[in-house]
Structure formats: structure tokens, C-alpha cells
Coordinates of C-alpha atoms in Angstrom, one line a residue:
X249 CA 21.2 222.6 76.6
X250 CA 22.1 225.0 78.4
X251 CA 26.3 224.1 78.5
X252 CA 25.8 223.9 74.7
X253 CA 24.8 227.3 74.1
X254 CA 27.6 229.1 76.6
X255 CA 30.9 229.0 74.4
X256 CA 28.5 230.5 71.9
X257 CA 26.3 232.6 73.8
X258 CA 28.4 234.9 76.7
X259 CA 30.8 235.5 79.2
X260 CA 34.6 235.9 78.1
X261 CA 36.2 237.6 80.0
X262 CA 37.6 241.6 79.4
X263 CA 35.6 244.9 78.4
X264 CA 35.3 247.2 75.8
X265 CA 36.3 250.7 75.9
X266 CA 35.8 253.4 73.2
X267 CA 38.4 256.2 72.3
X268 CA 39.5 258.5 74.7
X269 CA 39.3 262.2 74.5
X270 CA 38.6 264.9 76.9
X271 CA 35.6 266.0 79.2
X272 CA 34.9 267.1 82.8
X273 CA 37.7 265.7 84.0
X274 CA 39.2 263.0 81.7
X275 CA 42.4 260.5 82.5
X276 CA 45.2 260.9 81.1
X277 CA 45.4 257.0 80.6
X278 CA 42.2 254.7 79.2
X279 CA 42.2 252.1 82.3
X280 CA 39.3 249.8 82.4
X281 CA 37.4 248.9 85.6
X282 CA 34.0 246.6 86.3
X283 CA 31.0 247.0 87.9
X284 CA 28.9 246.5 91.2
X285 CA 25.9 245.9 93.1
X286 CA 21.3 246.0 94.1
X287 CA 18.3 246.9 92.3
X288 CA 17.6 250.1 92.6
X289 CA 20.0 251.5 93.9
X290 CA 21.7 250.3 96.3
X291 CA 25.7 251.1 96.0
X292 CA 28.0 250.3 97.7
X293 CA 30.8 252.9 99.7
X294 CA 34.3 251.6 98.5
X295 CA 36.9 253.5 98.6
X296 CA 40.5 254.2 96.2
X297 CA 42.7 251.3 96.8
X298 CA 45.1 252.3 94.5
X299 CA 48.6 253.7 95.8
X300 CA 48.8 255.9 92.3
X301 CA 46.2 258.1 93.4
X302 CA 47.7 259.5 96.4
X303 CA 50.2 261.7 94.1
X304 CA 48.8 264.8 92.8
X305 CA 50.5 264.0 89.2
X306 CA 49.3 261.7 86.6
X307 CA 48.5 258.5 87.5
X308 CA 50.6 256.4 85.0
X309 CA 50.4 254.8 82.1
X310 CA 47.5 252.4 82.4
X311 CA 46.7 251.2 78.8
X312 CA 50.5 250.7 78.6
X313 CA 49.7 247.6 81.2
X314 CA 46.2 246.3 79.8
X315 CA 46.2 247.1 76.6
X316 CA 42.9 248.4 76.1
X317 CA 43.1 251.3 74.4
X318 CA 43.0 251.7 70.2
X319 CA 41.5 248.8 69.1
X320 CA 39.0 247.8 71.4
X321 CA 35.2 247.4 69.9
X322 CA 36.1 247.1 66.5
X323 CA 34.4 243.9 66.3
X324 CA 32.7 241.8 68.7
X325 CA 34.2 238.4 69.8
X326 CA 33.0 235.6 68.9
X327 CA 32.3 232.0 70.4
X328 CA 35.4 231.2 73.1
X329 CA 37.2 234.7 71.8
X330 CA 37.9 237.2 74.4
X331 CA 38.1 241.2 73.8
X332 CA 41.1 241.4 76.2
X333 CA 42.0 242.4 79.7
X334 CA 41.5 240.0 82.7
X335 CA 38.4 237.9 83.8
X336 CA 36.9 239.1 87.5
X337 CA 34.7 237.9 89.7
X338 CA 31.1 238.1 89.8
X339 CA 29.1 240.3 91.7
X340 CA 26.5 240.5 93.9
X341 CA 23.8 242.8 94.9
X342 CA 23.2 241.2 98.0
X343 CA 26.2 241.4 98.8
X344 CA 27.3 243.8 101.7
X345 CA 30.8 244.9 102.7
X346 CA 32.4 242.3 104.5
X347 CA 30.3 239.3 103.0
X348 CA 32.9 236.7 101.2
X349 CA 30.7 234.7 99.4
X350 CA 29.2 235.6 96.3
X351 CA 26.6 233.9 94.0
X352 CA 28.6 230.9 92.6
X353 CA 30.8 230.3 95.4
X354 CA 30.9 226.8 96.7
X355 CA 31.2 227.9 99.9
X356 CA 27.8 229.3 99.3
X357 CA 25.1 226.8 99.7
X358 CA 23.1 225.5 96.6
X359 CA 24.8 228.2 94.4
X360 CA 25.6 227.5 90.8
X361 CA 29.2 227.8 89.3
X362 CA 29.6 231.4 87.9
X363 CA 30.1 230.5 84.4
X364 CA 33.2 233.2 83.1
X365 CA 33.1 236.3 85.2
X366 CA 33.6 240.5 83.9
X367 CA 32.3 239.7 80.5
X368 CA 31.6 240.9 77.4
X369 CA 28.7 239.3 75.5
X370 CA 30.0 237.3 72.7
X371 CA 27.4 236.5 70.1
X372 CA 27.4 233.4 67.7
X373 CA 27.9 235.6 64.5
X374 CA 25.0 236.3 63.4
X375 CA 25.4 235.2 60.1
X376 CA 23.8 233.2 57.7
X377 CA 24.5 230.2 60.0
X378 CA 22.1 231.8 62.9
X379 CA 18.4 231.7 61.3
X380 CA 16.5 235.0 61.8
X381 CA 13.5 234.6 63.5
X382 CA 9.9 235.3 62.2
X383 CA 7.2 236.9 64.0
X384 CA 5.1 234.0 63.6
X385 CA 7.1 231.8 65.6
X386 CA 8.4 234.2 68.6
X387 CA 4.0 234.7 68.7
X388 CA 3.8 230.7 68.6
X389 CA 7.0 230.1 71.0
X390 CA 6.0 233.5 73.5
X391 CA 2.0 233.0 73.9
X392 CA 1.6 230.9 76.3
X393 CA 4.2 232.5 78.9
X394 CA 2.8 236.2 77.4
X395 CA -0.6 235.0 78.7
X396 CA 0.4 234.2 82.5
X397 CA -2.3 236.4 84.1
X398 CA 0.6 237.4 87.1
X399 CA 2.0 239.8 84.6
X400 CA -1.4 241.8 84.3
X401 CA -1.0 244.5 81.1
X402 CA 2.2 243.6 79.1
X403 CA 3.9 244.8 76.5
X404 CA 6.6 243.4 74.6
X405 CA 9.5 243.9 72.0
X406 CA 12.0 241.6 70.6
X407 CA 14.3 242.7 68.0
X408 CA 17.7 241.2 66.5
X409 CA 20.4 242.8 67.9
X410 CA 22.8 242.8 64.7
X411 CA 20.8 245.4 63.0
X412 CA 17.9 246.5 66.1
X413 CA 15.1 245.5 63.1
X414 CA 11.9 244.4 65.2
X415 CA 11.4 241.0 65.1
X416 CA 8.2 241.0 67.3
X417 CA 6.4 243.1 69.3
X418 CA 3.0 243.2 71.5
X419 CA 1.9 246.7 72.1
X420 CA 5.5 247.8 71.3
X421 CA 5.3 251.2 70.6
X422 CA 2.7 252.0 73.5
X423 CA 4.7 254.0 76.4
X424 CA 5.3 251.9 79.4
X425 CA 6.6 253.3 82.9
X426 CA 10.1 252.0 82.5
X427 CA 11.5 251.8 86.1
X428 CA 15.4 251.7 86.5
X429 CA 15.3 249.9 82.7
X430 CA 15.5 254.0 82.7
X431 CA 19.7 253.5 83.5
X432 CA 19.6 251.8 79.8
X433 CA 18.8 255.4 78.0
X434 CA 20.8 257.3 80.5
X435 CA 24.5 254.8 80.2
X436 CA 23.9 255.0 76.1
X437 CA 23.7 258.5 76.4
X438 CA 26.7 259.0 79.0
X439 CA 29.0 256.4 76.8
X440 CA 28.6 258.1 73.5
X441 CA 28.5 261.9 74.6
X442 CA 31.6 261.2 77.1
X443 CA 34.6 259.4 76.3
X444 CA 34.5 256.7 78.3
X445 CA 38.3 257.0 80.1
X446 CA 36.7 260.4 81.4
X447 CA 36.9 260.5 85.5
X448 CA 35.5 262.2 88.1
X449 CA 38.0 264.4 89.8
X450 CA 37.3 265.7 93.7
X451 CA 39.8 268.5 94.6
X452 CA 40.8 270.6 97.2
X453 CA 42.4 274.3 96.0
X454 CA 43.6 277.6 97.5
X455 CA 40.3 279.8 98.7
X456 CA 40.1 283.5 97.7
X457 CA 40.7 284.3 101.7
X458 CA 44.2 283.8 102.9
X459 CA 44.6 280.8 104.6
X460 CA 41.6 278.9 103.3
X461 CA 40.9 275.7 101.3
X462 CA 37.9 275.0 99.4
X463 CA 36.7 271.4 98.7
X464 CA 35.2 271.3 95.3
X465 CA 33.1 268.6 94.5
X466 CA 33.4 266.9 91.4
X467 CA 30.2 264.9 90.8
X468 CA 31.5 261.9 92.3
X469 CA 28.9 259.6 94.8
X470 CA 31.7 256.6 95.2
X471 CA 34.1 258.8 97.1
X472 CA 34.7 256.8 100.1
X473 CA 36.1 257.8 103.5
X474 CA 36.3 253.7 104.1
X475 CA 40.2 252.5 104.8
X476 CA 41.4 250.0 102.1
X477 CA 41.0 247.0 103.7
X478 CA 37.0 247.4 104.5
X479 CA 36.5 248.1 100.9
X480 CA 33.7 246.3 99.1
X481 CA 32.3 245.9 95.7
X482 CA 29.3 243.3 95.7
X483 CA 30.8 241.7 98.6
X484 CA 34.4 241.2 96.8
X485 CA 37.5 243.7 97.6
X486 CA 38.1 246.2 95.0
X487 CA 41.0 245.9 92.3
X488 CA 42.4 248.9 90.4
X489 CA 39.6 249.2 88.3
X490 CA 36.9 249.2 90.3
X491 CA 38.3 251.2 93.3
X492 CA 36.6 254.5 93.9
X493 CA 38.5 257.1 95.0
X494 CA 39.6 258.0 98.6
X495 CA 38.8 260.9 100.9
X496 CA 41.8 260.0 102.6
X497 CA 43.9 260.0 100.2
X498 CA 42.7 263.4 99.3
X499 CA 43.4 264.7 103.3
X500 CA 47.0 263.2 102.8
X501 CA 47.9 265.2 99.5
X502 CA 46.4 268.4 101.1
X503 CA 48.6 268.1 103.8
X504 CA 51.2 267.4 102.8
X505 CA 51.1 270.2 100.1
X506 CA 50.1 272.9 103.1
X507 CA 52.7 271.6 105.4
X508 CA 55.4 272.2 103.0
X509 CA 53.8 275.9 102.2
X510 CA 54.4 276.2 106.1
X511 CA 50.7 276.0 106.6
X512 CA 49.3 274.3 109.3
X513 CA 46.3 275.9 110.6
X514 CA 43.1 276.1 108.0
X515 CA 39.7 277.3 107.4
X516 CA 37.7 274.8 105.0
X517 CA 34.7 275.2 102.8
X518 CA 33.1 273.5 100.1
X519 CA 31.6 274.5 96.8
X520 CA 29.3 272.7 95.4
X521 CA 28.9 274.9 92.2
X522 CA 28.8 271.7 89.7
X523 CA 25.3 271.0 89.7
X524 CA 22.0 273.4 89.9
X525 CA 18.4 273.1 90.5
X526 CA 17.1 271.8 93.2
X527 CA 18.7 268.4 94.5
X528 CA 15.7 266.4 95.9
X529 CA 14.3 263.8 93.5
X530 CA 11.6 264.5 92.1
X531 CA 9.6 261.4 93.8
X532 CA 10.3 262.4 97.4
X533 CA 8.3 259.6 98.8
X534 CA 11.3 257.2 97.4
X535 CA 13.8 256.8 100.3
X536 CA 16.4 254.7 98.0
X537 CA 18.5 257.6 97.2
X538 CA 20.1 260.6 98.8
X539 CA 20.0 264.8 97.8
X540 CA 21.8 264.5 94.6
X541 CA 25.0 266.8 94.8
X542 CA 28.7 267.2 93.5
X543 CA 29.7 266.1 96.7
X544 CA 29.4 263.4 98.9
X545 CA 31.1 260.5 100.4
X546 CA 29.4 256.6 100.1
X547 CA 26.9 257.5 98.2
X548 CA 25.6 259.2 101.6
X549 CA 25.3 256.7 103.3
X550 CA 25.0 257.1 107.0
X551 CA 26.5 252.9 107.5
X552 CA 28.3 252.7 104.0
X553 CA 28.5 248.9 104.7
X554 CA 24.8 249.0 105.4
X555 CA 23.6 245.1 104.0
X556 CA 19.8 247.6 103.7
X557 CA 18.2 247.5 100.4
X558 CA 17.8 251.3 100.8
X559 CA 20.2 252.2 103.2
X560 CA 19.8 255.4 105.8
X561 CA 20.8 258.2 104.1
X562 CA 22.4 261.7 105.7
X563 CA 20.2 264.5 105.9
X564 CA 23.2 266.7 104.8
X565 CA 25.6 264.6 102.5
X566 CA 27.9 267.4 101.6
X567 CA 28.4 269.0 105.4
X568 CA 28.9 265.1 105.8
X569 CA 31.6 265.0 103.6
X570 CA 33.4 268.0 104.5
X571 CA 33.2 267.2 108.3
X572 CA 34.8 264.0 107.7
X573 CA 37.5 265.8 105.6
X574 CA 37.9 268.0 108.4
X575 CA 38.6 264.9 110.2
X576 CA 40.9 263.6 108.5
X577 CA 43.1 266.8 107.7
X578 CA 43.0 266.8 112.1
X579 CA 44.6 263.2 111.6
X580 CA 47.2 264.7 109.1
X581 CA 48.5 267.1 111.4
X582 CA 46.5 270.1 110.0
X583 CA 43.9 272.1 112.2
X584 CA 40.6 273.0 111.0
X585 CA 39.5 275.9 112.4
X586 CA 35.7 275.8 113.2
X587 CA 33.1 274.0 111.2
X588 CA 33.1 273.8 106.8
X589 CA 30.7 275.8 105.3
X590 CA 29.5 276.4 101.8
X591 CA 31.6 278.4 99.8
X592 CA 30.0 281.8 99.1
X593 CA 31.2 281.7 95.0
X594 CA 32.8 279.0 93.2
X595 CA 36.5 278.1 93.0
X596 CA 38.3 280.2 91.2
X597 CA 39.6 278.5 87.8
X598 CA 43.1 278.9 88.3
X599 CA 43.3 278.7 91.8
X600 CA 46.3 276.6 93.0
X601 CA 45.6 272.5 93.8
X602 CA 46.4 271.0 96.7
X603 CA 45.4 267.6 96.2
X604 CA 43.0 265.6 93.6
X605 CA 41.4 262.2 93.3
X606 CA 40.1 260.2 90.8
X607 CA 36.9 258.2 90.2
X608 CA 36.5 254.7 88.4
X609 CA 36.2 255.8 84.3
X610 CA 32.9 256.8 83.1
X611 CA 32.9 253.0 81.3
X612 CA 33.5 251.4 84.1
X613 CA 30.7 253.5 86.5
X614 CA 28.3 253.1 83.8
X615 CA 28.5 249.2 84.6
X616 CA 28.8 249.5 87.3
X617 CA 24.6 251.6 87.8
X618 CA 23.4 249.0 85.7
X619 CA 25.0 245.9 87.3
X620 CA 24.1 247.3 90.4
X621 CA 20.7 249.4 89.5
X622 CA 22.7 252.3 91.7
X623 CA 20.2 255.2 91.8
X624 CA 22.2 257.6 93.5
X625 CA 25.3 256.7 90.7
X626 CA 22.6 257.1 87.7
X627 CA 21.6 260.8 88.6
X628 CA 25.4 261.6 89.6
X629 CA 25.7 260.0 85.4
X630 CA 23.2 262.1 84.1
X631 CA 24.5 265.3 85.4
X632 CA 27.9 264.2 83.3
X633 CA 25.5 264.1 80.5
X634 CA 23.5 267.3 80.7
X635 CA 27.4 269.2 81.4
X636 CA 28.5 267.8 78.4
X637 CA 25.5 268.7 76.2
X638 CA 25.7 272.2 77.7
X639 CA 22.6 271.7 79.5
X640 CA 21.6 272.7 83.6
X641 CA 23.2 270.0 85.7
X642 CA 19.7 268.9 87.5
X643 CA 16.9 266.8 86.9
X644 CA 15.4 268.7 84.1
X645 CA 18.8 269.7 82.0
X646 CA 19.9 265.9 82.5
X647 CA 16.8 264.6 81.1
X648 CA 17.0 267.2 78.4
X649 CA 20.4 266.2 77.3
X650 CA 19.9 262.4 77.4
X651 CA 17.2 263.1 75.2
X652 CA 19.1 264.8 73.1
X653 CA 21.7 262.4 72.9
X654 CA 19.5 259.6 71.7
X655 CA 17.8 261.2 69.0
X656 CA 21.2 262.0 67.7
X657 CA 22.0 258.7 67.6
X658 CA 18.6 257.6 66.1
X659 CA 16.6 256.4 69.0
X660 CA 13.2 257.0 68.2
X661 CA 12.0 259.6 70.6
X662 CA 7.8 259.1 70.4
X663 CA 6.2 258.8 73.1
X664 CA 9.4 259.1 75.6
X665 CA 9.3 261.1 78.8
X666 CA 12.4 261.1 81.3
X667 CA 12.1 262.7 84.5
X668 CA 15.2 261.3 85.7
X669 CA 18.5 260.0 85.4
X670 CA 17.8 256.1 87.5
X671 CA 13.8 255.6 86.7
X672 CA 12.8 256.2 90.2
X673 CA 10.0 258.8 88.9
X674 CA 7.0 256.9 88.3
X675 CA 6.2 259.2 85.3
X676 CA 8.8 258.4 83.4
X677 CA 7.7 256.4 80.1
X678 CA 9.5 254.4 77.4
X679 CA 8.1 252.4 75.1
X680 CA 9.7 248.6 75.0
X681 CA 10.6 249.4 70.9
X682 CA 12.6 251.9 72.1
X683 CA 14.8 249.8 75.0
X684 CA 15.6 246.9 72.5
X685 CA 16.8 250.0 69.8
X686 CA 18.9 251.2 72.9
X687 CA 20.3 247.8 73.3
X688 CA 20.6 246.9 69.9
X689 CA 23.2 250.1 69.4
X690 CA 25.0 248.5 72.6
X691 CA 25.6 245.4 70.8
X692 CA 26.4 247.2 66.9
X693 CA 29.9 247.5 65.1
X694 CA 29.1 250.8 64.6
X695 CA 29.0 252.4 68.4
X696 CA 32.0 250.2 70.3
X697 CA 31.9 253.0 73.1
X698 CA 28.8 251.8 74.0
X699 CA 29.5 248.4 75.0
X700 CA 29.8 248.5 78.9
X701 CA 26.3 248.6 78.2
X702 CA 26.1 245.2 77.6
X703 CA 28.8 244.4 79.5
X704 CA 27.3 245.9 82.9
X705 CA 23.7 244.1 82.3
X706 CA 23.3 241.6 85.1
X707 CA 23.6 238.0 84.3
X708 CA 20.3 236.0 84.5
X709 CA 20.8 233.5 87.8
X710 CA 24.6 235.1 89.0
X711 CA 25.1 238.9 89.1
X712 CA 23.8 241.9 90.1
X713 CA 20.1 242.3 90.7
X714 CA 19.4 238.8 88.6
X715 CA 21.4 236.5 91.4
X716 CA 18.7 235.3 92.9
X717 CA 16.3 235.1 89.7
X718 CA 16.4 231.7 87.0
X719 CA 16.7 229.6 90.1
X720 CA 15.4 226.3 90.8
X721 CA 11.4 226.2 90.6
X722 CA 11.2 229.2 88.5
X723 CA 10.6 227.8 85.0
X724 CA 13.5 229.9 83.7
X725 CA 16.4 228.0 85.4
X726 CA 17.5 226.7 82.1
X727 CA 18.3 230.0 80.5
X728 CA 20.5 230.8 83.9
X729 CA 23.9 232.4 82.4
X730 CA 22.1 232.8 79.2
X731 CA 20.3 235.6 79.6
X732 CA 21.5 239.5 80.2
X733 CA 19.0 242.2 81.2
X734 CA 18.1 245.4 83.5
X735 CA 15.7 245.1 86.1
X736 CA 13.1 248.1 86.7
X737 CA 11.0 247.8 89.6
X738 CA 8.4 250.4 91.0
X739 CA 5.1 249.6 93.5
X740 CA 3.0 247.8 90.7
X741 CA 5.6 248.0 87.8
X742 CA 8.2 244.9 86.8
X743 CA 10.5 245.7 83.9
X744 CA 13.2 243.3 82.2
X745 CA 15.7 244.1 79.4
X746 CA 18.4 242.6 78.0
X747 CA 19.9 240.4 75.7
X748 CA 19.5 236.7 75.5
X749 CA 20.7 233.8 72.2
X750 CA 18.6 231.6 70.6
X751 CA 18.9 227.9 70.1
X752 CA 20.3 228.9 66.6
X753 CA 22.8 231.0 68.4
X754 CA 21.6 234.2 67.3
X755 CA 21.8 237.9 69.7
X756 CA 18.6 239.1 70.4
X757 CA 17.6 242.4 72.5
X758 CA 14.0 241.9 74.1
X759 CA 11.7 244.3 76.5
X760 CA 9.2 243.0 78.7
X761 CA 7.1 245.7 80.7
X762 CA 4.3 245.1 83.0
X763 CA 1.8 246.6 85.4
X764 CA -0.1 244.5 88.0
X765 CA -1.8 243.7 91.2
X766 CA 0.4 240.6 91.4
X767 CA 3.3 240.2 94.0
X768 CA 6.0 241.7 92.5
X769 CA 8.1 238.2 92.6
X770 CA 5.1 236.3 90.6
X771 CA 5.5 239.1 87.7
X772 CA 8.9 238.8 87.6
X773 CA 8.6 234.8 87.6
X774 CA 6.7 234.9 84.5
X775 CA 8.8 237.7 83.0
X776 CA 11.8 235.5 83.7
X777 CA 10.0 232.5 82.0
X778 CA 9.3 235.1 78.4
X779 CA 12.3 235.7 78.6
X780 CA 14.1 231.8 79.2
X781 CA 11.7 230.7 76.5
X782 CA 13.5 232.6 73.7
X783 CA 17.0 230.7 74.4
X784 CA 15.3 227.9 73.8
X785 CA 13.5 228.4 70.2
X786 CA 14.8 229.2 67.2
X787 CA 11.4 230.8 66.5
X788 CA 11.2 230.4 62.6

């Protein structure tokens, strides 16, 4: 059944990009890149592999090569058709730096064949060949998995994803706490408020005193200060569109560009003027995610090939960061006269650059969070969001803007209450109605910018934090590959939502939310089985 319903169900390979325009600091090309690793939020410190970045120019023509930009969205593929740009390899959460088997190798043992790898959801049509179904059947085919006492108070919605009408809902409208299914209303806001070739620039310019440099950080958690060769993305080495940019890279255009000014003695500082408000999250008692700041190297990370679910984080992740450019500026030949320190105002706009670097696309960081359920990525994403909407770059002005953004595009806003960018604050709530209208824009005609949505959900049984669930035992194993859905997990809260085709072949966008006593891998057993058992109905 299950082989039947791939051709028509998911996973071509390519990506889908929207427009490109200008914000923060967008690319002067539309390149595409893929997405990452653990529930969360985990990610991973990889670093800019790419020679074009070391240059303090434009960094070449990269639609010219892939061809993505234009076109892309206009329609979604259909069974066997792919949206363009090349197939890549799966990834996994568990995956650390240095690990070289991922979920579907054979080298790893019992793992299943990774069925199509980077994909874009391809739906059956969703035309009068694929039978909508009724609420009395989703009840009939959902009531018996819906009444698994593991899942404690649940609430469901199940809508078709053509036109996000509800199909079927169980306390649907009631607020649920959403968990990192949170990173769903924070990507749709990102990817239609930013364009999504936009990058995240870290730069180093003239300071106001003679012979000083300023570090100005640019929002970006991925710069790494790893050597190409140790970079890892869900245990895989990086490829030009998933390579984050590199702090060394950064050091080498900085000296160089001082070195031929006759410059080779420097004082350093670092501004960090981007964001405001206070940079501890909100939950303090959550350990999975560092002071959120414009500056930073591995996500903080004191190991950033840490295999740790929530890795050890620096106390101070932009001294970090500056200390390790220091370093490396040292290596290049140019003394750094004692330690960095803050910069006392922010960079001057027109002061002269001595050397730039480039994160991933928005597009391809969005998939990246979700894939991965990268916390410390999410809030570094919402802060995009709030500069763009003109509001505070902090936790209050970012959930303020995503807001915002979602009621312009029609999301209904009753009952919704962000605290954060990545769902880590446990008083966050969303009701499921209103994650299956998220996805359901993901997945319309009308809003092709918004497909790395889809494209960075986790795939049920092979990527990202749904590797190691739809496995063997579970009840769900038969809907492995045929499922795509966020995680959310908090102490006592399981959330799952995501995408998934009927036996008629038809896209649907469901949301499952719980709260329990239950261990949290019961819960998500029986979420996983809700879920499997709407591949396999038609539900009329």
C-alpha cells in the first residue's frame, strides 16, 4: 500500500522559492539550500563551505546555475513531476557532526530506504478524481485511535489542504499549548513578510576610533568557526546550499583588506545593536537554547559537534564569538590589541566594510528550524520578522509581528497567544484549526513563497525529528514516508502537524495536540497511529 501511494503522495526531489526582493540583507542571486536537524532545537554548527563567499563582492549568479528563480511555485507538481533543482540527501536529527550514516542508509542497521530525498510534497491533484472526505467518515476511520487513553485531553483538526476548509475537527477551535508546532506560525510568517533569497549578512567595518574594527552582528546563529572539512548538517557534509557562513572566512577578508590599508595592529569590538529587549527566553528553566543575540558562532555552542539533545551552551555567546574572531585575525597576521568589547553606539551606516559573509537564504533556514525543530534558529527567524514589520527585535515585538503577519494573510487569530518565536514558552497557545489553516496556505497556488514550509516538515519514519518515529511495532509503520509533520514537545505536552494523502490520493493538513500523564513516547505512539490511519481511508 504503502509503494502505491508514493509516486502520488511525496518526495520529488527540488524546492520552491518565491520572488526575490530586498530586506535586511537580501542576495543578490535567489540560490536555494535544504534543511537540517533535532526536536527542539538542536542545530547543528556548520560552517560556509563555499569558496564565493570569501570575496567581499557579489557572490555570483546562482539562479543562472539552478534555475530557480521566476517560475517556481506557480503550480504544485504532480505525481512523479519534480519542481526543479537537485534531489539531497536526507537528514537526521540524531545525527552529530562526524556521524556518516543517516536514517536510510544500508550501512545503518534495520534502516529503511529513504524514499526520494530534499522534497517538495507533490499531491495527487486534488481533483474530482480524489474524493473529498466527510466528517462522518474521518469520525468513523479516527475514533478508535482518538480514544487511546495514552494521549489523555486531545484535540484534533483535519482540513483539505487545497482550499484549508475543515473537514473534521474534535475540540478544534479550543487553544492548545502548541510546543515547537509554534515554528509553523513563525516560518509562514518569515516566508511571506521576507523574500525568501534574503540572507543574513555578518560584517566587520571601520570603528569611529582610528584604528578600530567593529564586528556587527547580523542575526545569524549558524555562523560557524568549524574548518570546512568538520562541517555537518544532520550528520551529512554541507553543499552550497546548505553551508552557513564562515567566521573564518570573515577573518581572511578583514585582513586582507587592513593589510593592504597598511594596517596591522587593531582594536576590535562588537555591536550588537540589531536586536533589543532582553535576550533570555522567557522560560529560563529551558536549557535547549542560548541568550538570543545578533551575534554568535554555532548556535553557541560550547562543543558545536556536541551529539547532546540540548547541548552546553556559552554563558557569553557574543564575547565568544568575538574572541574567536580575535583568534583568527592573530592567525591572519593581524594583532588584536587586548580583549573585544561591546561597542559603545552602533556602527555607523556608511562606515567602510572590510569583509562580509553570508547566511543560507531565509527559504532555506526556514527548513531548515522545522526539519530540525532548531530553537535557537526559530527566535534568530522571528527577529527577521518583527525588523521587517517595524516592530522591537525581541520576544515581544517578534511575537507581535508574526501575529500580525498572519492575520494579514487570513489566519484566524482567536484564541492565539505567542510568547515566542520556537514554542519553548509553555504559555504559548494555538488552536489545532488554526495550524492546519497555516499549513493549508503552505500547500495553496496562491502563496508559492510559502512552500519550504512543507518542504522543511520532517518526513514520518526518515528525517528530522520523525526518524525514529513509524517504525516497526508502532502501528503507524505503514504510513512511513507518507506522512509530513512538526513535532512539539514540552513536559506533559505532544504535538504533531503536518500533511499526510489519503488512499484516494488526496492532500490533507491535520493537527493533533495533547496533554498527559503518559510517557511522552506512548502519546506520541498513538498520535503517530491518528495520524497513519488517515493514509489509509478515504474517509467518505
Amino acid at each position: 500500500m504503502a509503494a502505491g501511494l508514493f509516486g502520488a503522495a511525496l518526495l520529488v526531489a527540488g524546492t520552491v522559492l518565491g520572488a526575490g526582493g530586498a530586506y535586511a540583507q537580501p542576495s543578490p542571486t535567489a540560490g536555494g539550500r535544504s534543511a537540517g536537524q533535532g526536536e527542539d532545537g538542536n542545530g547543528q554548527g556548520d560552517r560556509d563551505a563555499r569558496d564565493g563567499r570569501d570575496g567581499q563582492g557579489d557572490q555570483g549568479g546562482r539562479d543562472g546555475r539552478d534555475g530557480r528563480k521566476g517560475d517556481q511555485g506557480k503550480t504544485r507538481p504532480g505525481p512523479g513531476q519534480s519542481s526543479g533543482g537537485p534531489a539531497r540527501r536526507a537528514e537526521s536529527p540524531g545525527a552529530a557532526p562526524g556521524d556518516s550514516a543517516a536514517p536510510g542508509d544500508s550501512a545503518s542497521p534495520g534502516a529503511r530506504p529513504v524514499p526520494g530525498a530534499g522534497a517538495v510534497l507533490a499531491t495527487a491533484g486534488n481533483g474530482p478524481e480524489a474524493a473529498v472526505p466527510t466528517a462522518q467518515g474521518l469520525q468513523q476511520a479516527l475514533a478508535p485511535a482518538l480514544a487511546d487513553k495514552n494521549l489523555g485531553t486531545v484535540t484534533i483538526a483535519v482540513a483539505d489542504a487545497a482550499d484549508g476548509r475543515l473537514l473534521y475537527g474534535s475540540g478544534e477551535n479550543t487553544p492548545a499549548t502548541p510546543a515547537s508546532t509554534t515554528k509553523l506560525a513563525t516560518s509562514v510568517a518569515a516566508l511571506s513578510l521576507i523574500p525568501a533569497d534574503t540572507r543574513l549578512t555578518t560584517r566587520v567595518v571601520r570603528g569611529a576610533d582610528p584604528g578600530s574594527i567593529t564586528l556587527v552582528g547580523g542575526g545569524d546563529p549558524t555562523l560557524t568557526a568549524l574548518p570546512a572539512d568538520q562541517v555537518r548538517i544532520g550528520g551529512q557534509p554541507a553543499d552550497a546550499d546548505t553551508a552557513p557562513a564562515s567566521l573564518e572566512a570573515l577573518a581572511r577578508q578583514t585582513a586582507t583588506a587592513l593589510k593592504a590599508a597598511g594596517t596591522t595592529t587593531v582594536k576590535l569590538d562588537y555591536d550588537l545593536s540589531l536586536y533589543s529587549g532582553n535576550p533570555q527566553h522567557r522560560n529560563p528553566d529551558n536549557q535547549n537554547i542560548a541568550l538570543v543575540v545578533p551575534l554568535m558562532v554555532d548556535e553557541a555552542k560550547i562543543d558545536p559537534k556536541s551529539k547532546e539533545e540540548a547541548p552546553a551552551r556559552v554563558a557569553d555567546p557574543p564575547a565568544a564569538a568575538a574572541a574567536a574572531f580575535a583568534a583568527m585575525l592573530t592567525a591572519q597576521g593581524v594583532t588584536v590589541e587586548g580583549k573585544a568589547k561591546p561597542a559603545a553606539d552602533p556602527a555607523a551606516a556608511d562606515a567602510a566594510v572590510l569583509g562580509k559573509v553570508d547566511s543560507p537564504t531565509v527559504a532555506r533556514l526556514v527548513e531548515r528550524l522545522l526539519t530540525t525543530s532548531d530553537n535557537q534558529l526559530a527566535e534568530a527567524i522571528a527577529r527577521q520578522v518583527a525588523l521587517a514589520g517595524h516592530q522591537p527585535a525581541g520576544f515581544a515585538g517578534a511575537a507581535t509581528a508574526v501575529s500580525q503577519e498572519l492575520t494579514k494573510l487570513g489566519v484566524p487569530m482567536t484564541g492565539v497567544v505567542l510568547n515566542d518565536g520556537s514554542g519553548l514558552h509553555p504559555d504559548n497557545e494555538i488552536p489545532p484549526a488554526v495550524l492546519v489553516k497555516l499549513l493549508s496556505l503552505a500547500a495553496s497556488d496562491q502563496h508559492p513563497t510559502l512552500r519550504p514550509v512543507l518542504t522543511g516538515l520532517p518526513v514520518a519514519g526518515f528525517t528530522g525529528t520523525l526518524d525514529k518515529r513509524f517504525g516497526s511495532g508502532s502501528g503507524a509503520a505503514d504510513a512511513a514516508g507518507l506522512i509530513r509533520a512538526k513535532t512539539g514537545t514540552l513536559s506533559g505536552v505532544n504535538t504533531l502537524a503536518g500533511t499526510v494523502v489519503d488512499a484516494d490520493g488526496r492532500l490533507l493538513a491535520f493537527a493533533v495536540m495533547t496533554r498527559t500523564t503518559a510517557p511522552a513516547d506512548s502519546a506520541r505512539a498513538a498520535m503517530d497511529r491518528i495520524a497513519a490511519r488517515l493514509t489509509s481511508c478515504g474517509c467518505h
